[in-house]
Short mmCIF file of C-alpha atoms in Angstrom, two decimals:
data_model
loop_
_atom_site.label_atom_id
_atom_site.label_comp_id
_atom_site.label_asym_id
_atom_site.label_seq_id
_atom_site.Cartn_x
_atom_site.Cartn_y
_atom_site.Cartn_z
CA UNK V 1 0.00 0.00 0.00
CA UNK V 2 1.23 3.83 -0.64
CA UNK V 3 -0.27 6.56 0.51
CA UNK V 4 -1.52 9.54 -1.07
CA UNK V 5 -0.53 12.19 -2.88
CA UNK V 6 0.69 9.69 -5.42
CA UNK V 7 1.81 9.53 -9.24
CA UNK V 8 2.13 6.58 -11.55
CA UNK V 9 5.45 6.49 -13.18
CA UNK V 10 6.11 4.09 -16.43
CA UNK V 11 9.65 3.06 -16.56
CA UNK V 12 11.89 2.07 -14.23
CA UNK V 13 14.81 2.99 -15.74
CA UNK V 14 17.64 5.99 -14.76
CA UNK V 15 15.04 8.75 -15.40
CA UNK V 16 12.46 6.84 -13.57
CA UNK V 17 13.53 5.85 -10.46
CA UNK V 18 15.46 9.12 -10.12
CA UNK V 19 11.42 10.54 -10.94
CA UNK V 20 10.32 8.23 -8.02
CA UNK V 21 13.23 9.04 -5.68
CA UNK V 22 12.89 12.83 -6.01
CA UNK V 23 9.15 12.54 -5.23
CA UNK V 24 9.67 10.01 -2.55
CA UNK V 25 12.15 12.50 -0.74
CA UNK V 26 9.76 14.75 -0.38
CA UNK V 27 7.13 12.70 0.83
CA UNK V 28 4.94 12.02 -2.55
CA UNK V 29 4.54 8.30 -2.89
CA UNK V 30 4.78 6.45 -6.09
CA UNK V 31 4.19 3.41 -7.96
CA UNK V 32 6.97 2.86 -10.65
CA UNK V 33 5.98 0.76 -13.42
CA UNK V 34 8.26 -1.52 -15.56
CA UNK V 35 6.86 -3.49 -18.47
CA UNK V 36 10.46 -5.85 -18.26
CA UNK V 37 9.52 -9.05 -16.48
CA UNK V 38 12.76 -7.83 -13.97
CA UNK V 39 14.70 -4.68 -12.80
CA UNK V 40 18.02 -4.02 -14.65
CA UNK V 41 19.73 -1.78 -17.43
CA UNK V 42 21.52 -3.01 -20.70
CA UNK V 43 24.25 -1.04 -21.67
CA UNK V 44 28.23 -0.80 -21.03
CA UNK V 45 28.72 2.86 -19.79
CA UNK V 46 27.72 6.16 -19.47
CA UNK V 47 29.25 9.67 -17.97
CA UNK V 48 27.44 11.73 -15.16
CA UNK V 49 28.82 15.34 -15.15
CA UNK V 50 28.25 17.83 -12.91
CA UNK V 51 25.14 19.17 -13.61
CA UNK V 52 23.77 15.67 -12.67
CA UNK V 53 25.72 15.10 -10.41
CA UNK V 54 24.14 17.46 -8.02
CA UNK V 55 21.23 15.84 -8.52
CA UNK V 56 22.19 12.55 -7.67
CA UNK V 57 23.95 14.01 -4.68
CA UNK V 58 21.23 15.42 -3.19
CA UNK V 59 19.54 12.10 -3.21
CA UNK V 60 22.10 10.78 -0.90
CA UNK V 61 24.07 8.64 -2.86
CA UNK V 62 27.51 10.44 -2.95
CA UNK V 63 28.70 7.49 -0.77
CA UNK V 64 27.25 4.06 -3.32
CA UNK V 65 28.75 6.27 -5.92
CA UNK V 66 31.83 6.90 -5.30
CA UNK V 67 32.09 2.85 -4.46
CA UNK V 68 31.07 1.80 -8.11
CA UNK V 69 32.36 4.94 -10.22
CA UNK V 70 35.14 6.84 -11.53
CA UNK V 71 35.79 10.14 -11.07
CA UNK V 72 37.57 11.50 -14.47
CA UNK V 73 40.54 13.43 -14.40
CA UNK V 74 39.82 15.20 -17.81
CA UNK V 75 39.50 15.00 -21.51
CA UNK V 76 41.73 13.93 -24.19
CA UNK V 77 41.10 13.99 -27.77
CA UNK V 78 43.30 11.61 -30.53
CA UNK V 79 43.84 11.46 -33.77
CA UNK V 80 41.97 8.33 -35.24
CA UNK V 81 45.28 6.89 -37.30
CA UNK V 82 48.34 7.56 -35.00
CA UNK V 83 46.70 8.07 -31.37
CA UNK V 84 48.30 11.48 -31.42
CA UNK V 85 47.39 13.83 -28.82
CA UNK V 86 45.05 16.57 -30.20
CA UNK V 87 43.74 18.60 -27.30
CA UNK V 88 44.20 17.13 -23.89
CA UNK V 89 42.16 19.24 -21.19
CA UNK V 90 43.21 17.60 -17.47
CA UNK V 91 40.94 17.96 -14.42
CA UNK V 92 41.72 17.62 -10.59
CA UNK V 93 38.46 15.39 -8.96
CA UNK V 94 40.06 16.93 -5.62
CA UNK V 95 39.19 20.71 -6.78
CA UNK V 96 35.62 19.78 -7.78
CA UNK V 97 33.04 20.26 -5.89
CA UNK V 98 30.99 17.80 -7.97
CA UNK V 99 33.04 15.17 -9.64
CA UNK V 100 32.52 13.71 -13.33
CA UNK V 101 31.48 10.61 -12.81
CA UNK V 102 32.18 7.40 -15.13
CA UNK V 103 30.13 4.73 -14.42
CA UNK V 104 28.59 1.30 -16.13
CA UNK V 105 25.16 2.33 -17.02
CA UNK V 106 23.89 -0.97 -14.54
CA UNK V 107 25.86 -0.04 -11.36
CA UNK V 108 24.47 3.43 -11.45
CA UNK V 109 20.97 1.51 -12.04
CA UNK V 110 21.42 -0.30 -9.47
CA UNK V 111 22.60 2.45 -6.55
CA UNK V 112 19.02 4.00 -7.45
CA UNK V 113 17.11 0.79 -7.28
CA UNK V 114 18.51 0.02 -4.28
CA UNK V 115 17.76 3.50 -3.09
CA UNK V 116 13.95 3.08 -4.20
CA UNK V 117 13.93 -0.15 -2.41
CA UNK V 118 14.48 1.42 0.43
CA UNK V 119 11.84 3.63 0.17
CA UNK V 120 8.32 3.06 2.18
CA UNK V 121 6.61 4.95 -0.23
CA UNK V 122 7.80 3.53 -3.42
CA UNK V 123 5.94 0.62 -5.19
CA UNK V 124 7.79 -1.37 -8.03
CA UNK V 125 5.38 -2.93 -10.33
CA UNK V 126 7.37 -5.42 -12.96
CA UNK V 127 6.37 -7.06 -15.85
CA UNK V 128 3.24 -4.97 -16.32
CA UNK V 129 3.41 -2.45 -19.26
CA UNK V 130 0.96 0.94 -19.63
CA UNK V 131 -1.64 -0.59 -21.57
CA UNK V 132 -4.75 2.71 -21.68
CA UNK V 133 -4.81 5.74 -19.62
CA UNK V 134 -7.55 8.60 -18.95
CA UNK V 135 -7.62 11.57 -17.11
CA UNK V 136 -10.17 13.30 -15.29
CA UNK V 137 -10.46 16.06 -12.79
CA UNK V 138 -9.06 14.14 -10.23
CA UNK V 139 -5.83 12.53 -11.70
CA UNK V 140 -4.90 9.43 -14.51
CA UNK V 141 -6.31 6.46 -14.40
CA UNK V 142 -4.27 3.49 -16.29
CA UNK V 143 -4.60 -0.33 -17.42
CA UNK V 144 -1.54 -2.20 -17.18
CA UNK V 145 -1.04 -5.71 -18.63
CA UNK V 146 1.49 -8.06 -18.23
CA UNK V 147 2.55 -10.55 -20.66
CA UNK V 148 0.84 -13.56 -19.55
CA UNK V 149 -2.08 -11.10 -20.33
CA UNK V 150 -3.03 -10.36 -16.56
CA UNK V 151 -4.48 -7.27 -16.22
CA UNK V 152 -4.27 -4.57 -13.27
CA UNK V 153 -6.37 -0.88 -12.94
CA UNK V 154 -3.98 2.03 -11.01
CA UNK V 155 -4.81 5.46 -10.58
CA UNK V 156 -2.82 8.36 -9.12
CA UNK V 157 -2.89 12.06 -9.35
CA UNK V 158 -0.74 12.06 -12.50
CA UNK V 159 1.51 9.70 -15.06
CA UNK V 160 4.89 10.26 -15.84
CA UNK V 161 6.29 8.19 -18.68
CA UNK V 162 9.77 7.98 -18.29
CA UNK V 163 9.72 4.68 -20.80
CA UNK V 164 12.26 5.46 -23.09
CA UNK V 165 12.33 5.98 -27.10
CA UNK V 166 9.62 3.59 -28.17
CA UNK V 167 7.35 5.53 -25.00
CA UNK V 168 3.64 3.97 -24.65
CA UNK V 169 2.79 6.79 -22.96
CA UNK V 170 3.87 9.01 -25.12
CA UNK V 171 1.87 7.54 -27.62
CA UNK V 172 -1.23 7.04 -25.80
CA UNK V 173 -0.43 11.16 -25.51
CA UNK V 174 -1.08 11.12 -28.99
CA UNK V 175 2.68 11.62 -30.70
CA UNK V 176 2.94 8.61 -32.85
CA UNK V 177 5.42 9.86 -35.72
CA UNK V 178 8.36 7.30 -35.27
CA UNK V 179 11.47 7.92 -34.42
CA UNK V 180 14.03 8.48 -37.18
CA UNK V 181 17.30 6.39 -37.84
CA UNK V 182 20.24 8.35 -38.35
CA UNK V 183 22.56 6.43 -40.33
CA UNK V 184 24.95 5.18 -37.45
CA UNK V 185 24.79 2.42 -34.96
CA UNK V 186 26.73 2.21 -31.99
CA UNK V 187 28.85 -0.91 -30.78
CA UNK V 188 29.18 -1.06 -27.14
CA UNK V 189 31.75 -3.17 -25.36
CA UNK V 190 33.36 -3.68 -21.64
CA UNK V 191 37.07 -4.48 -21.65
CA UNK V 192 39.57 -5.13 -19.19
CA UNK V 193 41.02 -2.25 -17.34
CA UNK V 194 44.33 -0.86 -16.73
CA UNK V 195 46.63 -0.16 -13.96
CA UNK V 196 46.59 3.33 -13.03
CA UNK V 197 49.36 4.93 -15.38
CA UNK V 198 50.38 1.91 -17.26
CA UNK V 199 49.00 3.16 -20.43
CA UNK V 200 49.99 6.98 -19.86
CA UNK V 201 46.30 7.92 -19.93
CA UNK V 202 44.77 9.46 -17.02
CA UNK V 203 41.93 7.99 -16.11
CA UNK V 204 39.60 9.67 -17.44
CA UNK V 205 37.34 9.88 -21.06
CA UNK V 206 39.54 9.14 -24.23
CA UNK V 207 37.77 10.14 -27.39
CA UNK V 208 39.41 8.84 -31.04
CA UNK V 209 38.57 10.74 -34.18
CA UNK V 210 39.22 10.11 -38.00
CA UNK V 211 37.89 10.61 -41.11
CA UNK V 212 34.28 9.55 -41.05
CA UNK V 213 34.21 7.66 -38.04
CA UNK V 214 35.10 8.39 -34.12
CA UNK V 215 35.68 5.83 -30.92
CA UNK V 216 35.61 6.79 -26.87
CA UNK V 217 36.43 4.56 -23.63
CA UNK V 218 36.66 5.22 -20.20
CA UNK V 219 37.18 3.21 -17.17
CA UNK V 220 34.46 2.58 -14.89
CA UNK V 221 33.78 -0.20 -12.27
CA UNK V 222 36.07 1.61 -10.05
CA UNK V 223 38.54 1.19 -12.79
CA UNK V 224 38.21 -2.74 -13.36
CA UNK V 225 36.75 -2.43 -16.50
CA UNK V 226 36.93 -0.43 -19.87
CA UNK V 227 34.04 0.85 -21.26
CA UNK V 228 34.39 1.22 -25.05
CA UNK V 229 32.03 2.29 -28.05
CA UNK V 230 32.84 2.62 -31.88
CA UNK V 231 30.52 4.68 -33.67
CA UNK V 232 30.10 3.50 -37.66
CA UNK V 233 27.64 3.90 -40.06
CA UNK V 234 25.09 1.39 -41.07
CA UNK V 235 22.79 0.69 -43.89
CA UNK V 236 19.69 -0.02 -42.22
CA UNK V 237 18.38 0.02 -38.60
CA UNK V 238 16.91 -2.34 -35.99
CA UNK V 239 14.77 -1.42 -33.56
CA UNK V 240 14.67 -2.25 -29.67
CA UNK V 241 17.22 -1.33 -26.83
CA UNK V 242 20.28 -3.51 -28.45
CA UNK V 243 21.29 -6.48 -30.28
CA UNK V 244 24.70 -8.74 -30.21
CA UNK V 245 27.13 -7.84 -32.46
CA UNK V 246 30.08 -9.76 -33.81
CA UNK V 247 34.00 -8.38 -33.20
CA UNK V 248 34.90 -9.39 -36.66
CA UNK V 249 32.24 -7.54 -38.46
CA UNK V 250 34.68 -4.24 -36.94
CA UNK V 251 37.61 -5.57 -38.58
CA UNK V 252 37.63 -3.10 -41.51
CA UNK V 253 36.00 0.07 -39.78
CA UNK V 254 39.25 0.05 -37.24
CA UNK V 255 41.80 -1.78 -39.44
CA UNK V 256 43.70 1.64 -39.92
CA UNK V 257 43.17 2.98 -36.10
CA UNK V 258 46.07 3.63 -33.82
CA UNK V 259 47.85 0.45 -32.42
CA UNK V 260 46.14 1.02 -29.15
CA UNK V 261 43.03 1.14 -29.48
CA UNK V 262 42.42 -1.56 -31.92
CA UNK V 263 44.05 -3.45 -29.09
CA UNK V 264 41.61 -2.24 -26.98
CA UNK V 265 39.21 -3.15 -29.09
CA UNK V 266 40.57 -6.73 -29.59
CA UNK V 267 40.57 -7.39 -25.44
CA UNK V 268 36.96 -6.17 -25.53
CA UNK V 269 34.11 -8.73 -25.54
CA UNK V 270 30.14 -8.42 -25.16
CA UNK V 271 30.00 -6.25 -27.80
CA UNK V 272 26.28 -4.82 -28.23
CA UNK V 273 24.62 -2.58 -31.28
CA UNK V 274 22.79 -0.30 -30.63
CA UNK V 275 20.84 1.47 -34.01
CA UNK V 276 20.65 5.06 -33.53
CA UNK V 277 17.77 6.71 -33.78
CA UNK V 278 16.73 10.71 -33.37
CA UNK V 279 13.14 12.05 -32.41
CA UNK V 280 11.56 15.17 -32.55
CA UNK V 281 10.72 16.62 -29.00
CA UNK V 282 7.28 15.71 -27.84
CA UNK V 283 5.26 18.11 -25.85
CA UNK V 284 6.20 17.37 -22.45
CA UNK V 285 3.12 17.97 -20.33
CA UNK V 286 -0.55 17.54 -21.10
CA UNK V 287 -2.69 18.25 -18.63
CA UNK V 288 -2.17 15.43 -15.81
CA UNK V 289 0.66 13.55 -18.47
CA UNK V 290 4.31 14.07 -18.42
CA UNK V 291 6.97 12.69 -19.98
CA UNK V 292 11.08 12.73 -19.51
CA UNK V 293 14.00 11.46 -20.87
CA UNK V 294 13.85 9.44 -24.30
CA UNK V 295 10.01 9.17 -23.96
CA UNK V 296 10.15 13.36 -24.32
CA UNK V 297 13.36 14.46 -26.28
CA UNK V 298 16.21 11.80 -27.01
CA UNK V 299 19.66 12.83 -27.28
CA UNK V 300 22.03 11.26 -29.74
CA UNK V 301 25.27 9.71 -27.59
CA UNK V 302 27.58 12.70 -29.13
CA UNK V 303 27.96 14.73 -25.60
CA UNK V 304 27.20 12.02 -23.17
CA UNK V 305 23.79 13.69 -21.84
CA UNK V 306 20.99 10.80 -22.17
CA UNK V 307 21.28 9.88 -18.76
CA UNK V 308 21.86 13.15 -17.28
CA UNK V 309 19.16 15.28 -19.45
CA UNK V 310 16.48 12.71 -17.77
CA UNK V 311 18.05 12.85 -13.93
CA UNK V 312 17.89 16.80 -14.53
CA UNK V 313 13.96 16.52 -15.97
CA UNK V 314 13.18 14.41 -12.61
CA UNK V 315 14.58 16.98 -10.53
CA UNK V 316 12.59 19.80 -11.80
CA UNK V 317 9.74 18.07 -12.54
CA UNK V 318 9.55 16.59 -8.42
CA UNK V 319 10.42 20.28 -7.41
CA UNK V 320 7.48 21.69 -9.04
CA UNK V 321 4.93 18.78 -8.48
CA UNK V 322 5.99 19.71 -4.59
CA UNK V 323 5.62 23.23 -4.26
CA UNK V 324 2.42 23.14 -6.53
CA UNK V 325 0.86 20.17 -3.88
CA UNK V 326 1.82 22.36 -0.85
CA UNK V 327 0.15 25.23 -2.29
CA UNK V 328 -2.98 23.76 -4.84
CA UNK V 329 -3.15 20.88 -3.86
CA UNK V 330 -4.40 17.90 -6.39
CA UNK V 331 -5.85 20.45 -8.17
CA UNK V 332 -2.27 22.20 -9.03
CA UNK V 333 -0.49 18.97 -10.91
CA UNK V 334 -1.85 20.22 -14.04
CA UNK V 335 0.13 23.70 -13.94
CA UNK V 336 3.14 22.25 -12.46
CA UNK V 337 3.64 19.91 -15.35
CA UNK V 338 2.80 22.98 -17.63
CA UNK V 339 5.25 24.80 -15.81
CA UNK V 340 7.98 22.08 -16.21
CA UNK V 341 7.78 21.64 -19.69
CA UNK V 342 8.30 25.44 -19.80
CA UNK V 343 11.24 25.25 -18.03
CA UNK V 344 12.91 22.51 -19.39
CA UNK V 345 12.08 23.22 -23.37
CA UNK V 346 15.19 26.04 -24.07
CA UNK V 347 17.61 23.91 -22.34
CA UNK V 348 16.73 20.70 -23.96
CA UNK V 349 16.77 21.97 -27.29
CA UNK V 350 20.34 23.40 -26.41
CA UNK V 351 21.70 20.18 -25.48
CA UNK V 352 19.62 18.10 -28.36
CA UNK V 353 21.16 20.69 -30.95
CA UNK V 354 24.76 20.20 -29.50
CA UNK V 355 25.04 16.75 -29.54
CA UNK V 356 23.39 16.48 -33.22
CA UNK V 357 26.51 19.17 -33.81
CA UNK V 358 29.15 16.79 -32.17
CA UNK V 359 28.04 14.01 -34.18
CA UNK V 360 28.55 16.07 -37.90
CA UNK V 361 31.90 17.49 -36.57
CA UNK V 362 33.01 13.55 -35.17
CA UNK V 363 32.07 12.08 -38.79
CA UNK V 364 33.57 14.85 -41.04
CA UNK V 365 34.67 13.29 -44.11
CA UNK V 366 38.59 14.21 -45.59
CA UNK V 367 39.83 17.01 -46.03
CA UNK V 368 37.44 18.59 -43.54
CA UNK V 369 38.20 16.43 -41.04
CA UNK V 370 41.71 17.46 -41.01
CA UNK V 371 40.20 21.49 -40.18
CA UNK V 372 38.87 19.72 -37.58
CA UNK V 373 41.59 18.01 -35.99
CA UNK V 374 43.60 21.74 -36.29
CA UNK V 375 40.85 23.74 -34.78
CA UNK V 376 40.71 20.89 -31.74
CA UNK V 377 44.43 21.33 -31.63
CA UNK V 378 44.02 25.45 -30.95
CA UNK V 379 40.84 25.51 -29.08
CA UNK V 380 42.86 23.96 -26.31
CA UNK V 381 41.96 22.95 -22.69
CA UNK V 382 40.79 26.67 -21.56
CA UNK V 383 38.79 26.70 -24.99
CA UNK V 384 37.19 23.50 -24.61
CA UNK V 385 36.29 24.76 -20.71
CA UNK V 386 34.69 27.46 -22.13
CA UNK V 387 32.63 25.73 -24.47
CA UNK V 388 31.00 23.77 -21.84
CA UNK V 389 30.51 25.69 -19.07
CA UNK V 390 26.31 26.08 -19.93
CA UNK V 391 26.15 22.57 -20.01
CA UNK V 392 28.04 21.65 -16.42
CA UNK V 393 27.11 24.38 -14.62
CA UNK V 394 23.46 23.83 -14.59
CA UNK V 395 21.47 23.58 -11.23
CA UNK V 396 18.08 23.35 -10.63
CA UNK V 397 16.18 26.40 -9.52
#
């Protein structure tokens, strides 16, 4: 049983259990559910900067954390052929007052399902997906079904689908244009890691770029593992979450990289492809409906945001959902999601338009990949700083 004021949240992945943990923090139950017959997160890595970071933090889990992540001590950029140094921008974790976190994508799941486990006033809900929803004057009501076809009825005082690219909810919303494939899929691998200087990198995110084509790894698992992803083009796309992919069938795309990373990528094994897909943003309130993450605007992997564009949604979102309760009441969820999607819609098409940039300028073509590699080479560390500050320094409020 939860008690009331409650919301209904669909998907019970990074966005939403950071949704349900937010809420539950401030004394707002919820039920999450997750259509997946069990709790867990595909995926090899991901980065957490700052501006998520305080997010996170404020939920308490500085301490799980720091036992399962990395904290990156900078940036440096290589040239695709010869692993030359392009633009190396170090960082001290010790002068931050938030770190940069690297992290596999199911450790950091798994710090926040813990977290929601712990929670009285969280309900997880698994293998039931959104199946119809309708809203009223006094919240959403929902149908869920699992898949041996069991049915279930849920109602709370609004939905948030935080279900990814292929949202239900967002279509039940109405948006039902497809997402779009972009030409590129994305092979994902974990591979051993490294003593601590024994490569000469510092441990921190490595990104490779060439003509047409562009690598990045990082260590994460407190530096046990490798996380590694090769970005190449691809003639046609699959849909769903991921798919196995064969080493071999890289052979060519890396044949003419630097000596160490095609030995990186040789040690790596698990490898997984994800198709990548873009996606107009949808509207990200309607009336007692939300959505956040994927489900509203997805973000191609070019500046490392997925993850942290959702935990930032699911902090403003449980902000305003709180003050709006203290003050309307029920009857105040509808402006509060109005007001969210108002303040989240500049900033999301900011960091939606950057990464679509990064991805162009990691997949120039010769000769203008060579400008690139020059400009990287005089933008420089204070440059690069500069570039990014909008994006880090975000807080909430």
């Amino acid at each position: 049983m939860v008690s009331v004021p409650h919301f209904l949240i669909a998907g019970a992945g990074i966005g939403g259990l950071t949704m349900a943990l937010s809420l539950a923090r401030r004394g707002i139950a919820a039920t999450v559910i997750e259509k997946r017959t069990g709790f867990g997160e595909l995926g090899a890595g991901l980065q957490i900067g700052p501006n998520a970071g305080r997010v996170l933090d404020g939920l308490d889990l500085t301490l799980p954390l720091k036992r399962v992540g990395v904290s990156s001590q900078g940036l440096t950029i290589r040239r695709w052929a010869d692993g030359r140094e392009l633009l190396a921008m170090p960082t001290d974790p010790a002068a931050l007052a938030i770190p940069y976190r690297l992290l596999k994508r199911s450790d950091l799941h798994m710090v926040l399902l813990d977290a929601a486990r712990a929670m009285p006033n969280i309900r997880l809900v698994v293998g039931r997906g959104v199946e119809t929803m309708a809203q009223d004057g006094e919240g959403v009501s929902t149908t869920l079904t699992g898949q041996n076809g069991q049915g279930e009825s849920l109602h709370g005082l609004g939905l948030i689908g935080a279900d990814g690219l292929w949202s239900r909810v967002r279509d039940l919303c109405g948006d039902t244009a497809p997402p779009v494939f972009t030409g590129y899929e994305a092979w994902r691998a974990l591979a051993p890691g490294t003593k601590a200087g024994s490569t000469g990198e510092r441990p921190g995110v490595t990104l490779h770029l060439g003509p047409g084509r562009h690598a990045v790894h990082y260590p994460v698992a407190g530096g046990r593992e490798t996380n590694l992803v090769i970005v190449r083009r691809a003639r046609e796309a699959r849909e769903g979450w991921s798919r196995d992919g064969e080493a071999n069938m890289l052979a060519s795309h890396i044949a003419g990289a630097s000596k160490p990373l095609r030995e990186l990528a040789e040690a790596a094994s698990g490898w997984q492809v994800w198709s990548l897909f873009d996606r107009k943003p949808a509207a990200m309130a309607r009336g007692r409906v939300a959505l956040l993450g994927d489900a509203a605007h997805p973000v191609l992997p070019f500046l490392a945001q997925g993850a942290s564009l959702a935990i930032e949604d699911a902090a403003v979102l449980a902000r305003l959902l709180a003050q709006a309760l203290e003050a309307d009441g029920a009857g105040g969820v509808p402006s509060a999601l109005a007001a969210y999607a108002a303040a989240r819609a500049a900033r999301v098409a900011r960091v939606q338009d950057a990464s679509r940039g990064n991805g162009r300028v990691f997949h120039l073509g010769w000769p203008l990949s060579l400008g690139r590699d020059i400009a990287l080479a005089r933008l420089g560390a204070r440059g690069m700083r500069d570039r990014y500050d909008w994006l880090y320094e975000w807080r909430d409020g």
